mmCIF file of C-alpha atoms in Angstrom:
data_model
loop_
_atom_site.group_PDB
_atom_site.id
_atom_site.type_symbol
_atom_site.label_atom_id
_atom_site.label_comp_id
_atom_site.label_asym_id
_atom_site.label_seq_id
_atom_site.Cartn_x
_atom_site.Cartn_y
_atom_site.Cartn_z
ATOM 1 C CA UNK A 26 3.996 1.547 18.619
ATOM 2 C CA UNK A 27 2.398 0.329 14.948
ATOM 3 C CA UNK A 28 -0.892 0.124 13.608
ATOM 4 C CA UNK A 29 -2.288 -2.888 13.510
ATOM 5 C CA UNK A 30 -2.702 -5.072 10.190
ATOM 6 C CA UNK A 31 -6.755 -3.570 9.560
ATOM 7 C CA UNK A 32 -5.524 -0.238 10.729
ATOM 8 C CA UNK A 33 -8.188 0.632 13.172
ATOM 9 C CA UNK A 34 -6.886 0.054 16.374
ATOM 10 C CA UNK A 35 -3.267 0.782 17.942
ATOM 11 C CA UNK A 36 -1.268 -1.959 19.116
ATOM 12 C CA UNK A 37 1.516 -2.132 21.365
ATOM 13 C CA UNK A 38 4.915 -3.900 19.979
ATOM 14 C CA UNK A 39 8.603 -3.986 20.913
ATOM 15 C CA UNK A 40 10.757 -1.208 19.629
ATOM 16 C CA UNK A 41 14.134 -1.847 18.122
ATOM 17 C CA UNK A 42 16.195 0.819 16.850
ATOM 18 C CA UNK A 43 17.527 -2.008 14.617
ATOM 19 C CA UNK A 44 14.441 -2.506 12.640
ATOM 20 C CA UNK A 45 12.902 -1.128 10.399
ATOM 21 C CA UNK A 46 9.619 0.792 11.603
ATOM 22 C CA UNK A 47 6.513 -1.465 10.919
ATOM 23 C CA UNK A 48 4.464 1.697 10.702
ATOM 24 C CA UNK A 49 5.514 5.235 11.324
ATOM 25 C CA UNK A 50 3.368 8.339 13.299
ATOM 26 C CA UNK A 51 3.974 12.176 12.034
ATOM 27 C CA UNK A 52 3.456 14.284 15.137
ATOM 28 C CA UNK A 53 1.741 17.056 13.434
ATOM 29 C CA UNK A 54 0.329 20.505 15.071
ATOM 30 C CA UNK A 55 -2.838 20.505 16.888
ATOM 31 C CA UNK A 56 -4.794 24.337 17.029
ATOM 32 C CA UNK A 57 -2.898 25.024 20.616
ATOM 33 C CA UNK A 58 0.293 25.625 20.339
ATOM 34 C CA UNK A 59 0.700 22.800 22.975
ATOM 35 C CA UNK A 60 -1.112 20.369 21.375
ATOM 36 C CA UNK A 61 0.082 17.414 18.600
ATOM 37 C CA UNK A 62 -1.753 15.043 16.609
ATOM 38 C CA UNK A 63 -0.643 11.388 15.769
ATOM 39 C CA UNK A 64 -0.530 10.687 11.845
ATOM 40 C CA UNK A 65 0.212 7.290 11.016
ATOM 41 C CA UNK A 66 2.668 7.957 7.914
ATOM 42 C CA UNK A 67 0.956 4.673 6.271
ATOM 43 C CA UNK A 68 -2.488 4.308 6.104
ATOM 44 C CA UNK A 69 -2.730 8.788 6.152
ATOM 45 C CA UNK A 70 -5.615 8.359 9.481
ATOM 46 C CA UNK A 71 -5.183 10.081 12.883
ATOM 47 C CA UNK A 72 -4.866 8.560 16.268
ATOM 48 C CA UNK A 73 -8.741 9.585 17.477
ATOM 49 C CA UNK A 74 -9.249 6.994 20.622
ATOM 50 C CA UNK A 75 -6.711 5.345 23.420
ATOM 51 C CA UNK A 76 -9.307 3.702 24.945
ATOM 52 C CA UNK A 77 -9.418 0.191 24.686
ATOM 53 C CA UNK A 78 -12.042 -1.312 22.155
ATOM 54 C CA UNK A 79 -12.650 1.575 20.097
ATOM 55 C CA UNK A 80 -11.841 2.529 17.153
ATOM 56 C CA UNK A 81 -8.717 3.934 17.338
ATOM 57 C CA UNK A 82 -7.633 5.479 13.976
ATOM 58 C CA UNK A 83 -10.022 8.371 12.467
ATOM 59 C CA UNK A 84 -9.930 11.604 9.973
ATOM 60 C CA UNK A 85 -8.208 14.684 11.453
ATOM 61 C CA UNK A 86 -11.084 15.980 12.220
ATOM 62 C CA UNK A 87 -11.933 13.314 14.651
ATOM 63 C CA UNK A 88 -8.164 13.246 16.438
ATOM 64 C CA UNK A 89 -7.106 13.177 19.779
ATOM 65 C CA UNK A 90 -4.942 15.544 20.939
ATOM 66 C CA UNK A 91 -2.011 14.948 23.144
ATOM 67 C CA UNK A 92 0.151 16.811 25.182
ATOM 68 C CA UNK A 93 3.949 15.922 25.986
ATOM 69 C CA UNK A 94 5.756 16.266 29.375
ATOM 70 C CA UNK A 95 10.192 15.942 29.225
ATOM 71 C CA UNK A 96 10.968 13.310 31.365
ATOM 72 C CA UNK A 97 14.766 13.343 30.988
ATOM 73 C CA UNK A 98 16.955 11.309 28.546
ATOM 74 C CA UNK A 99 14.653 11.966 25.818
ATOM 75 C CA UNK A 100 11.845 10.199 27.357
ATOM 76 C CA UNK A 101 8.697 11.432 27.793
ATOM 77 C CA UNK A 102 5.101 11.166 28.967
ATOM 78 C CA UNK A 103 2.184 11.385 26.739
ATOM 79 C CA UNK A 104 -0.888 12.704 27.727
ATOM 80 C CA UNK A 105 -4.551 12.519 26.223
ATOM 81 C CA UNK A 106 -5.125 16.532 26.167
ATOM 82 C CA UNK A 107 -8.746 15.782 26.416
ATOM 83 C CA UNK A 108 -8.628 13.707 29.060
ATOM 84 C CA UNK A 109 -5.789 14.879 30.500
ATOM 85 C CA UNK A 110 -4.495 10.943 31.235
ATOM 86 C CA UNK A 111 -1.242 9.691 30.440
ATOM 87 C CA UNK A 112 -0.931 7.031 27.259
ATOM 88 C CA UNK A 113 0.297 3.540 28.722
ATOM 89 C CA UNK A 114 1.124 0.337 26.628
ATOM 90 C CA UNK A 115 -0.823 -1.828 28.339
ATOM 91 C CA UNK A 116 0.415 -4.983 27.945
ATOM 92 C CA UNK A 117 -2.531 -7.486 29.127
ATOM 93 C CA UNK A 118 -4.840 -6.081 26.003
ATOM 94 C CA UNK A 119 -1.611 -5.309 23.657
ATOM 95 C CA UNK A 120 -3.348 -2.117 23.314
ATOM 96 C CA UNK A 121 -2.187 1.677 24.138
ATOM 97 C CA UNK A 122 -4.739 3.332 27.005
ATOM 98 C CA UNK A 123 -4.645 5.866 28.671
ATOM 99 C CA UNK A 124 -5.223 5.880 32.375
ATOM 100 C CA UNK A 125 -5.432 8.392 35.320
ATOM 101 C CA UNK A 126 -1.979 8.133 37.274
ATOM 102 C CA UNK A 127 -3.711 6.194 40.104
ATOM 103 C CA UNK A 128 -3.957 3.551 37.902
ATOM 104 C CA UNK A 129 -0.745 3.403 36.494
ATOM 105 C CA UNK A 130 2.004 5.666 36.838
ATOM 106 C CA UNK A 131 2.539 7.577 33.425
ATOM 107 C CA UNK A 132 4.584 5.071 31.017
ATOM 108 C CA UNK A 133 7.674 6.536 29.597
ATOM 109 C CA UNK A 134 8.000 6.995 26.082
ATOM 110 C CA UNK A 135 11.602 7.179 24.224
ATOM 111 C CA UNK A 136 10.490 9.300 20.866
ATOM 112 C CA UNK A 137 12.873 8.080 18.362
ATOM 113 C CA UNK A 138 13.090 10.670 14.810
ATOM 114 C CA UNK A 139 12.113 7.762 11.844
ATOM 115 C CA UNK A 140 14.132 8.753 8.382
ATOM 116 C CA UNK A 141 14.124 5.614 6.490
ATOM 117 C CA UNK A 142 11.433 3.132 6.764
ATOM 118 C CA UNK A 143 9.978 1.318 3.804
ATOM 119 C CA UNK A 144 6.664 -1.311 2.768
ATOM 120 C CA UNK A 145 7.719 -4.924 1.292
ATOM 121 C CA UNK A 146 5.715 -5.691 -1.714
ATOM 122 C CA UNK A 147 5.741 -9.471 -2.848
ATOM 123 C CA UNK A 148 5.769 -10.488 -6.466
ATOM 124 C CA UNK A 149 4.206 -14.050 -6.534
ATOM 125 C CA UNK A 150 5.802 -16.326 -9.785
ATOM 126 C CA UNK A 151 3.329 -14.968 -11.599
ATOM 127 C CA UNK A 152 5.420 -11.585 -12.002
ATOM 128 C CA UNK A 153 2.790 -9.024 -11.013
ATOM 129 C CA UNK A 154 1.341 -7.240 -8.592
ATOM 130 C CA UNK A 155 -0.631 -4.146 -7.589
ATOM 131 C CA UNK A 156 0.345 -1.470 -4.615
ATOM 132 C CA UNK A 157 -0.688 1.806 -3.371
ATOM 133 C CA UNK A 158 0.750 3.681 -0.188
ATOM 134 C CA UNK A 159 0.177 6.571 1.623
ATOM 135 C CA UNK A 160 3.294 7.533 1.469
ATOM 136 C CA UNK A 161 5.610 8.600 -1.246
ATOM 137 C CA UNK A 162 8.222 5.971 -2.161
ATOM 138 C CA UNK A 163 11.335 4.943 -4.853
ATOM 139 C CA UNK A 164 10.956 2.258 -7.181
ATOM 140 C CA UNK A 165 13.265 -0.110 -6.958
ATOM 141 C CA UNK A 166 15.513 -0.573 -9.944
ATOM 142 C CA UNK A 167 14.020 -3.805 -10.911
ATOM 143 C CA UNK A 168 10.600 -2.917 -10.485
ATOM 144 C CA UNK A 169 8.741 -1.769 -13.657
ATOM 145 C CA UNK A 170 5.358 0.183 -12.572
ATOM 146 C CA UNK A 171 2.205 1.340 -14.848
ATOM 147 C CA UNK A 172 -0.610 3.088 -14.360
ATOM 148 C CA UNK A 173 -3.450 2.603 -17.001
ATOM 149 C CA UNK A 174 -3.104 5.144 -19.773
ATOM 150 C CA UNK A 175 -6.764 3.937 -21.759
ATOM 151 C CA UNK A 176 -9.389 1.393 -22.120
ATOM 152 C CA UNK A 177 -11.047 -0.360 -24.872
ATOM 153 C CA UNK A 178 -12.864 -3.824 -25.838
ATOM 154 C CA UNK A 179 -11.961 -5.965 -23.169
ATOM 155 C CA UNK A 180 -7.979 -4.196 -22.898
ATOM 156 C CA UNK A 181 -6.258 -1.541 -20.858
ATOM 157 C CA UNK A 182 -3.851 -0.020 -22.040
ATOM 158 C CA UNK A 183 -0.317 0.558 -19.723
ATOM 159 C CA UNK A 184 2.016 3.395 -19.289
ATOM 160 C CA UNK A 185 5.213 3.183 -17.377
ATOM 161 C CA UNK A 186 5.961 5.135 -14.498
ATOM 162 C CA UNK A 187 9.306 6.372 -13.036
ATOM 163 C CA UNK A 188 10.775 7.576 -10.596
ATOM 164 C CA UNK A 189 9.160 8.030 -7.548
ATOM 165 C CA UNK A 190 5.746 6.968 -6.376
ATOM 166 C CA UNK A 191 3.037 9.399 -5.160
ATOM 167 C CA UNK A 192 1.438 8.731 -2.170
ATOM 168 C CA UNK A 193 -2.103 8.029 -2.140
ATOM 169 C CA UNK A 194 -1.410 6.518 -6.292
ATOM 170 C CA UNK A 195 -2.335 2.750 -7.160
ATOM 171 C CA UNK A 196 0.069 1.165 -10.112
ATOM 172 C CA UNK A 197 0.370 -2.106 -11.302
ATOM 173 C CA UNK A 198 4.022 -3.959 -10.485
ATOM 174 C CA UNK A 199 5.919 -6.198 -13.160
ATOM 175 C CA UNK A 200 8.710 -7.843 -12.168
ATOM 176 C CA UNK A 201 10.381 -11.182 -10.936
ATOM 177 C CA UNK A 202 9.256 -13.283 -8.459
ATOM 178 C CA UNK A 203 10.388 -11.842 -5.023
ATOM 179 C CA UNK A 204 10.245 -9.249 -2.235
ATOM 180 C CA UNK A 205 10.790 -5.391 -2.539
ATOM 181 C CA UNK A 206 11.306 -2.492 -0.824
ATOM 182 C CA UNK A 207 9.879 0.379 -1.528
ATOM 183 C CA UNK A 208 11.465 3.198 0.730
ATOM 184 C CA UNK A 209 9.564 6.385 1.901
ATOM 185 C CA UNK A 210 11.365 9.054 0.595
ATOM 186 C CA UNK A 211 10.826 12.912 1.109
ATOM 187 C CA UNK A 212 11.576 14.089 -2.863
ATOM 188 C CA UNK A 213 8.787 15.048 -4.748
ATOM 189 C CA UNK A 214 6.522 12.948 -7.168
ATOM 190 C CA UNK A 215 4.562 13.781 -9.966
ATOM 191 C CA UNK A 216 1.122 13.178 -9.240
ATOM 192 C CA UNK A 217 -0.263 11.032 -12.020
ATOM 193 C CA UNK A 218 -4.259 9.726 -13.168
ATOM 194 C CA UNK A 219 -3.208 5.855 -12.833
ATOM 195 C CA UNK A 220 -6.551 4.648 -13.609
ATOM 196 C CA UNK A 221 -6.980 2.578 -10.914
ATOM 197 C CA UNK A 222 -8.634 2.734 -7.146
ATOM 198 C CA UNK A 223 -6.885 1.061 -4.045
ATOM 199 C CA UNK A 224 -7.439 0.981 -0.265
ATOM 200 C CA UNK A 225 -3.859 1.078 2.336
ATOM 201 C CA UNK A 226 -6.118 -0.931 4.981
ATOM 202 C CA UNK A 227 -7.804 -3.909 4.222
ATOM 203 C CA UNK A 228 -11.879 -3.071 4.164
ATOM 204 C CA UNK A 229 -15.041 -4.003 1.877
ATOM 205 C CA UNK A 230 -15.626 -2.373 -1.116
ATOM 206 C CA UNK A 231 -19.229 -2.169 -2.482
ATOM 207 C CA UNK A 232 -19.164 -1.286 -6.396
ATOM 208 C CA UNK A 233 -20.326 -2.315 -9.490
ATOM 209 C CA UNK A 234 -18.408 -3.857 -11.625
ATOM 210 C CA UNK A 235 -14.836 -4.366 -10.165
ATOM 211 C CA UNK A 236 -11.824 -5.584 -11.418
ATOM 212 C CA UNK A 237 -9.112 -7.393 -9.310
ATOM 213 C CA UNK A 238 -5.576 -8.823 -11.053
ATOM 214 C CA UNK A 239 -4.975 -12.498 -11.753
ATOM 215 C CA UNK A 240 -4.724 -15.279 -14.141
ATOM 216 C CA UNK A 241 -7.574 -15.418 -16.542
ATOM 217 C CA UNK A 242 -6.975 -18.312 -19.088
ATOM 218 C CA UNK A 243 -3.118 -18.424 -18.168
ATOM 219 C CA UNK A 244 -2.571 -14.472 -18.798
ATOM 220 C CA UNK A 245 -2.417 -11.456 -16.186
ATOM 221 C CA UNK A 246 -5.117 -9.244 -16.418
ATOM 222 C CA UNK A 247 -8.287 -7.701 -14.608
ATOM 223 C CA UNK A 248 -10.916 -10.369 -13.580
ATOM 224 C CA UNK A 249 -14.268 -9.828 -11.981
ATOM 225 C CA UNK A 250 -13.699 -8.942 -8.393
ATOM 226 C CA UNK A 251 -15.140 -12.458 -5.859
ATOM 227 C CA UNK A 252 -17.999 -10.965 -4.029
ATOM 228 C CA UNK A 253 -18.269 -14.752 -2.910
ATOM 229 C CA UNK A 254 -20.030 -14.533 1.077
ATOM 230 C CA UNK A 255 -20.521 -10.336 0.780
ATOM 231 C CA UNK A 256 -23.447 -8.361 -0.333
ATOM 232 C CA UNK A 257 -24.153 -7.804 -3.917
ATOM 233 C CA UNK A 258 -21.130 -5.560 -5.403
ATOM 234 C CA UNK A 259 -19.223 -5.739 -2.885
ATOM 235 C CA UNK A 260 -15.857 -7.554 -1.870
ATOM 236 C CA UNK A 261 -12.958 -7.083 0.041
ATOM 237 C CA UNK A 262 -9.672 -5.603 -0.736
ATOM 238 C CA UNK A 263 -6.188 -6.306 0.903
ATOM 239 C CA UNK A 264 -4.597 -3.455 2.440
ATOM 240 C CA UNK A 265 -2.188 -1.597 -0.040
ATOM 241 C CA UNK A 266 -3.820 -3.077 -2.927
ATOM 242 C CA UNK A 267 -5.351 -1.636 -6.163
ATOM 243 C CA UNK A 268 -8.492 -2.574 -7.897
ATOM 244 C CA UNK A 269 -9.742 -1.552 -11.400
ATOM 245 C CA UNK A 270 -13.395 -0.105 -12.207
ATOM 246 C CA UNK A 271 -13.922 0.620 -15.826
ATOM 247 C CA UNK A 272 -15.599 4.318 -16.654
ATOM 248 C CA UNK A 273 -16.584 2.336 -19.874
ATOM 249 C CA UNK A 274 -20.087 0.594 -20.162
ATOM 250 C CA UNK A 275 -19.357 -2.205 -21.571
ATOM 251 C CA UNK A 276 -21.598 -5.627 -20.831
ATOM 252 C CA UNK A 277 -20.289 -8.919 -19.633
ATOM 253 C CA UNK A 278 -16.497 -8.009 -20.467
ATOM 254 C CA UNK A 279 -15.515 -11.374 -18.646
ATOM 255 C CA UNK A 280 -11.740 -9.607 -18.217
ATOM 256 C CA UNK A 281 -9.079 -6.853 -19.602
ATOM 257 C CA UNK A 282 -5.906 -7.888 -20.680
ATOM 258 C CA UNK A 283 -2.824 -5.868 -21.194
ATOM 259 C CA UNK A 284 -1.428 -3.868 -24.002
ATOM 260 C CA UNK A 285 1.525 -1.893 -23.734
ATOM 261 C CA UNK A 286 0.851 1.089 -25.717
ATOM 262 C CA UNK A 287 0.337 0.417 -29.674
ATOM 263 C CA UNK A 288 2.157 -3.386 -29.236
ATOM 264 C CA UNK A 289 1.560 -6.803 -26.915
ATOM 265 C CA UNK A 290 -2.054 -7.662 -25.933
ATOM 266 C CA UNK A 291 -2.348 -10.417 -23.707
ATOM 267 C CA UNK A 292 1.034 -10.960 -21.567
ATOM 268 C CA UNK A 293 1.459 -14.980 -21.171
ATOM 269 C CA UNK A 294 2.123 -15.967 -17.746
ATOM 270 C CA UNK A 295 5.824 -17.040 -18.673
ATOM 271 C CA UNK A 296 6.717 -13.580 -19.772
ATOM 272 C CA UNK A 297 6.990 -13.051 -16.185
ATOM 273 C CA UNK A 298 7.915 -16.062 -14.385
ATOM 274 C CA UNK A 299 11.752 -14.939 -14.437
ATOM 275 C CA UNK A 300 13.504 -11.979 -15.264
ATOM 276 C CA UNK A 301 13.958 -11.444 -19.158
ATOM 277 C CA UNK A 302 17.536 -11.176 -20.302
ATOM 278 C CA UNK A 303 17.459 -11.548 -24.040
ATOM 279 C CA UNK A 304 14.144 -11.967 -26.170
ATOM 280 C CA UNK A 305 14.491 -13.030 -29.770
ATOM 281 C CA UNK A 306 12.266 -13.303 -32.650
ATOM 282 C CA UNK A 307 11.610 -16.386 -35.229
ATOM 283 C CA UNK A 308 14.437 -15.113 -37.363
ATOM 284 C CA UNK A 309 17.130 -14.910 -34.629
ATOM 285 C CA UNK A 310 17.401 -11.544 -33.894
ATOM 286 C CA UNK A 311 17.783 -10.466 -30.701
ATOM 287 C CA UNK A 312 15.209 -7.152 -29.826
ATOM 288 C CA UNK A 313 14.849 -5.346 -26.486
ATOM 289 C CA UNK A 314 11.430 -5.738 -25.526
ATOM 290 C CA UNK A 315 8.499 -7.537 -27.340
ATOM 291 C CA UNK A 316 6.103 -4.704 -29.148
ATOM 292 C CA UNK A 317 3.811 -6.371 -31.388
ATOM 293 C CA UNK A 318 1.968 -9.671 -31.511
ATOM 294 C CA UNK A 319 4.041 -13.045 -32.577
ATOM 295 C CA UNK A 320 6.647 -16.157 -31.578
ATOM 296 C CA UNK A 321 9.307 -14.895 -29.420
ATOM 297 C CA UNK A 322 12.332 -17.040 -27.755
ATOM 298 C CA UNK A 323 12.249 -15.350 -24.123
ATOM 299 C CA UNK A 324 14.819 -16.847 -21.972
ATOM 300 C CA UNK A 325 15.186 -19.457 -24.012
ATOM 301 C CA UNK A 326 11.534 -20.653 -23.792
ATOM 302 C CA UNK A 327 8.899 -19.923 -26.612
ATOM 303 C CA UNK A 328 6.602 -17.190 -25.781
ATOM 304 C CA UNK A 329 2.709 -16.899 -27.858
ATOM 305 C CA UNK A 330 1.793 -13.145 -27.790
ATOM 306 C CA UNK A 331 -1.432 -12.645 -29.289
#
């Protein structure tokens, strides 16, 4: 079974060994040696209700316990321990219940060990993107990701980082337009300050003075976050998204741009339209990457960096 797209509710979908897992549950130890907990590997929340209606995904404090009973051929029946009714997918509500065995006789459940599962991020043409997951992932190779290293006058600063992700760690995303995989992986990750705040379910945020990523004046940066239809400071982020609040207290910055350490301010919306392959300056020479303000050839197309 998978979470559903908000996260707070259990939903019951087809299972084929074929595809990849749309969301992933770590049976973890209850305090009884008898006793499990459902983690959903995504979002980091506990299975805390099967009862249809409520809200079904919780802290650990608030989880349900279940019991299992062997069925035979790896199946199994899964019981609510405090209730001591067996979890059904029922199919009328597309919800997971649980029921006395009056009702319903127990469902079977084939428990199938989950190794490789992974969250598609999409780059829009505009070449960037923000993520955070609850899970620790790999990069992919084409992916460049930065956290935000410092802030000043209307700029943030950027710092790659490599490797693998850390769960639980917004970055920002460059790279071309396109979908990515980014695979859970077991290997450690250094655990990093990115500078940024993100939610892995979608939900209302009320703070003052948010930042969301965009176009502002052609350029990718931090605009004010729409509060458009919510209460005053707040406004909704998409699950597995970041959002930037400056610790600064700066007055009516309209926006932050980028720098990339001491070089670029301001990256034009062209920079990343397509993948770069060669980048040249006014006097012909080709350079690896663009590090201070100018005229640069970039795929063949004249690039402003101010």
């Amino acid at each position: 079974y998978a979470a559903n797209r908000d996260h707070t509710q259990l939903v019951f979908d087809e299972c084929d060994p074929t595809v990849t897992p749309s969301a992933a549950f770590e049976i973890v130890a209850g305090e009884k040696s008898y006793e499990f907990k459902l983690k959903n590997v995504h979002t980091q929340e506990y299975v805390r209700s099967f009862v249809s209606g409520e809200r079904h995904m919780g802290t650990e404090a608030e989880a349900t316990a279940i019991t299992f009973k062997y069925l035979g051929a790896n199946q199994y029946a899964v019981y609510g321990a405090n209730n001591g009714n067996p979890m059904h997918a029922q199919e009328a509500y597309n919800v997971i219940v649980t029921w006395n065995t009056s009702a319903y006789g127990a469902s079977s459940w084939n428990i199938v060990e989950v190794d490789e599962f992974s969250h598609t991020l999409n780059v829009t043409d505009a070449g960037w993107a923000t993520i955070v997951l609850g899970f620790n992932a790999i990069i992919p190779t084409t992916v460049k990701a930065y956290t935000i290293a410092s802030q000043e006058d209307g700029y943030v600063t950027l710092a790659e980082a490599e490797g693998v992700l850390a769960a639980n760690v917004p970055v920002i995303v460059n790279a071309p337009a396109g979908d990515y995989e980014f695979a859970y992986t077991t290997d450690a990750a250094t655990v990093i300050e990115s500078g940024l705040q993100g939610t892995l379910y979608k939900r209302d945020i009320t703070v003052a003075g948010a930042y969301v990523l965009g176009l502002i004046d052609g350029k990718v940066g931090f605009g004010k976050a729409t509060t458009t239809g919510k209460a005053e400071g707040t406004f909704t982020n998409n699950a597995n998204k970041a959002y930037f609040v400056p610790t600064n207290t700066q007055a009516n910055v309209a926006s932050y741009s980028f720098r990339f350490g001491e070089g670029t301010t301001g990256v034009e919306n062209v920079v990343v339209e397509n993948e770069v392959k060669a980048i040249y300056d006014l006097t012909g020479r080709c350079v690896e990457a663009i590090t201070a303000p100018g005229i640069y050839v970039v795929n063949g197309k004249k690039v402003l960096v101010k």
